[in-house]
PDB file of C-alpha atoms in Angstrom:
ATOM      1  CA  UNK A   1      -0.061   0.168   0.347  1.00  0.00           C
ATOM      2  CA  UNK A   2       1.040   3.327  -0.819  1.00  0.00           C
ATOM      3  CA  UNK A   3       0.202   6.199   1.093  1.00  0.00           C
ATOM      4  CA  UNK A   4       0.552  10.102   0.345  1.00  0.00           C
ATOM      5  CA  UNK A   5      -0.391  13.455   1.725  1.00  0.00           C
ATOM      6  CA  UNK A   6      -3.157  15.157  -0.163  1.00  0.00           C
ATOM      7  CA  UNK A   7      -0.901  18.268  -0.996  1.00  0.00           C
ATOM      8  CA  UNK A   8       1.897  15.880  -2.630  1.00  0.00           C
ATOM      9  CA  UNK A   9      -0.760  14.579  -5.288  1.00  0.00           C
ATOM     10  CA  UNK A  10      -1.932  16.480  -8.490  1.00  0.00           C
ATOM     11  CA  UNK A  11      -5.564  16.530  -9.380  1.00  0.00           C
ATOM     12  CA  UNK A  12      -6.579  13.695 -12.250  1.00  0.00           C
ATOM     13  CA  UNK A  13      -9.393  14.585 -14.654  1.00  0.00           C
ATOM     14  CA  UNK A  14      -9.896  10.873 -15.403  1.00  0.00           C
ATOM     15  CA  UNK A  15     -13.573  10.591 -15.018  1.00  0.00           C
ATOM     16  CA  UNK A  16     -15.489   9.877 -18.178  1.00  0.00           C
ATOM     17  CA  UNK A  17     -17.377  13.292 -17.859  1.00  0.00           C
ATOM     18  CA  UNK A  18     -14.692  15.206 -17.371  1.00  0.00           C
ATOM     19  CA  UNK A  19     -16.506  17.055 -14.547  1.00  0.00           C
ATOM     20  CA  UNK A  20     -14.973  15.308 -11.543  1.00  0.00           C
ATOM     21  CA  UNK A  21     -11.345  15.503 -10.276  1.00  0.00           C
ATOM     22  CA  UNK A  22      -9.461  12.934  -8.281  1.00  0.00           C
ATOM     23  CA  UNK A  23      -6.698  13.029  -5.647  1.00  0.00           C
ATOM     24  CA  UNK A  24      -6.120   9.135  -5.242  1.00  0.00           C
ATOM     25  CA  UNK A  25      -4.368   8.927  -1.170  1.00  0.00           C
ATOM     26  CA  UNK A  26      -4.352   5.169  -0.946  1.00  0.00           C
ATOM     27  CA  UNK A  27      -4.285   2.489  -3.205  1.00  0.00           C
ATOM     28  CA  UNK A  28      -3.887  -1.460  -3.164  1.00  0.00           C
ATOM     29  CA  UNK A  29      -2.685  -4.103  -5.285  1.00  0.00           C
ATOM     30  CA  UNK A  30      -4.746  -3.807  -8.505  1.00  0.00           C
ATOM     31  CA  UNK A  31      -4.149  -7.429  -9.505  1.00  0.00           C
ATOM     32  CA  UNK A  32      -5.830  -8.422  -6.042  1.00  0.00           C
ATOM     33  CA  UNK A  33      -9.449  -9.296  -5.564  1.00  0.00           C
ATOM     34  CA  UNK A  34      -9.353  -7.606  -2.134  1.00  0.00           C
ATOM     35  CA  UNK A  35      -8.442  -4.406  -3.826  1.00  0.00           C
ATOM     36  CA  UNK A  36      -9.223  -0.769  -2.461  1.00  0.00           C
ATOM     37  CA  UNK A  37      -8.523   2.747  -2.843  1.00  0.00           C
ATOM     38  CA  UNK A  38      -9.337   5.661  -1.066  1.00  0.00           C
ATOM     39  CA  UNK A  39      -9.577   9.207  -2.897  1.00  0.00           C
ATOM     40  CA  UNK A  40     -10.555  12.899  -2.277  1.00  0.00           C
ATOM     41  CA  UNK A  41     -13.288  14.068  -5.190  1.00  0.00           C
ATOM     42  CA  UNK A  42     -13.811  17.334  -6.787  1.00  0.00           C
ATOM     43  CA  UNK A  43     -16.741  18.284  -8.717  1.00  0.00           C
ATOM     44  CA  UNK A  44     -15.335  21.036 -11.535  1.00  0.00           C
ATOM     45  CA  UNK A  45     -18.436  21.482 -13.284  1.00  0.00           C
ATOM     46  CA  UNK A  46     -22.042  20.479 -13.960  1.00  0.00           C
ATOM     47  CA  UNK A  47     -22.312  16.481 -13.446  1.00  0.00           C
ATOM     48  CA  UNK A  48     -24.956  14.243 -13.891  1.00  0.00           C
ATOM     49  CA  UNK A  49     -25.321  10.407 -14.584  1.00  0.00           C
ATOM     50  CA  UNK A  50     -27.793   7.974 -15.003  1.00  0.00           C
ATOM     51  CA  UNK A  51     -28.824   5.393 -12.064  1.00  0.00           C
ATOM     52  CA  UNK A  52     -26.319   2.537 -11.979  1.00  0.00           C
ATOM     53  CA  UNK A  53     -24.552   0.020 -10.246  1.00  0.00           C
ATOM     54  CA  UNK A  54     -20.777  -0.844  -9.512  1.00  0.00           C
ATOM     55  CA  UNK A  55     -19.402  -4.179  -8.810  1.00  0.00           C
ATOM     56  CA  UNK A  56     -17.718  -2.660  -5.710  1.00  0.00           C
ATOM     57  CA  UNK A  57     -18.561  -0.982  -2.276  1.00  0.00           C
ATOM     58  CA  UNK A  58     -18.612   2.711  -1.975  1.00  0.00           C
ATOM     59  CA  UNK A  59     -18.366   5.005   1.185  1.00  0.00           C
ATOM     60  CA  UNK A  60     -19.346   8.608   0.256  1.00  0.00           C
ATOM     61  CA  UNK A  61     -18.647  11.520   2.629  1.00  0.00           C
ATOM     62  CA  UNK A  62     -19.185  15.010   1.936  1.00  0.00           C
ATOM     63  CA  UNK A  63     -16.796  17.303   3.431  1.00  0.00           C
ATOM     64  CA  UNK A  64     -18.221  20.757   1.929  1.00  0.00           C
ATOM     65  CA  UNK A  65     -21.341  21.544   0.030  1.00  0.00           C
ATOM     66  CA  UNK A  66     -24.963  19.967  -0.283  1.00  0.00           C
TER      67      UNK A  66
END
């Protein structure tokens, strides 16, 4: 596992909509079925996605905003 400080990591605009930016803070082994990641997300523009499901668990916590 690699742990980094948020100030040392750039924002990545790798979401398909381009409206979200991410800072990846923790990452597990991508080849492992027990993989994990922890990130900070920022919304940079209008964002909409239709209802969908993922094949992984998510925990979301709003730091600021509605």
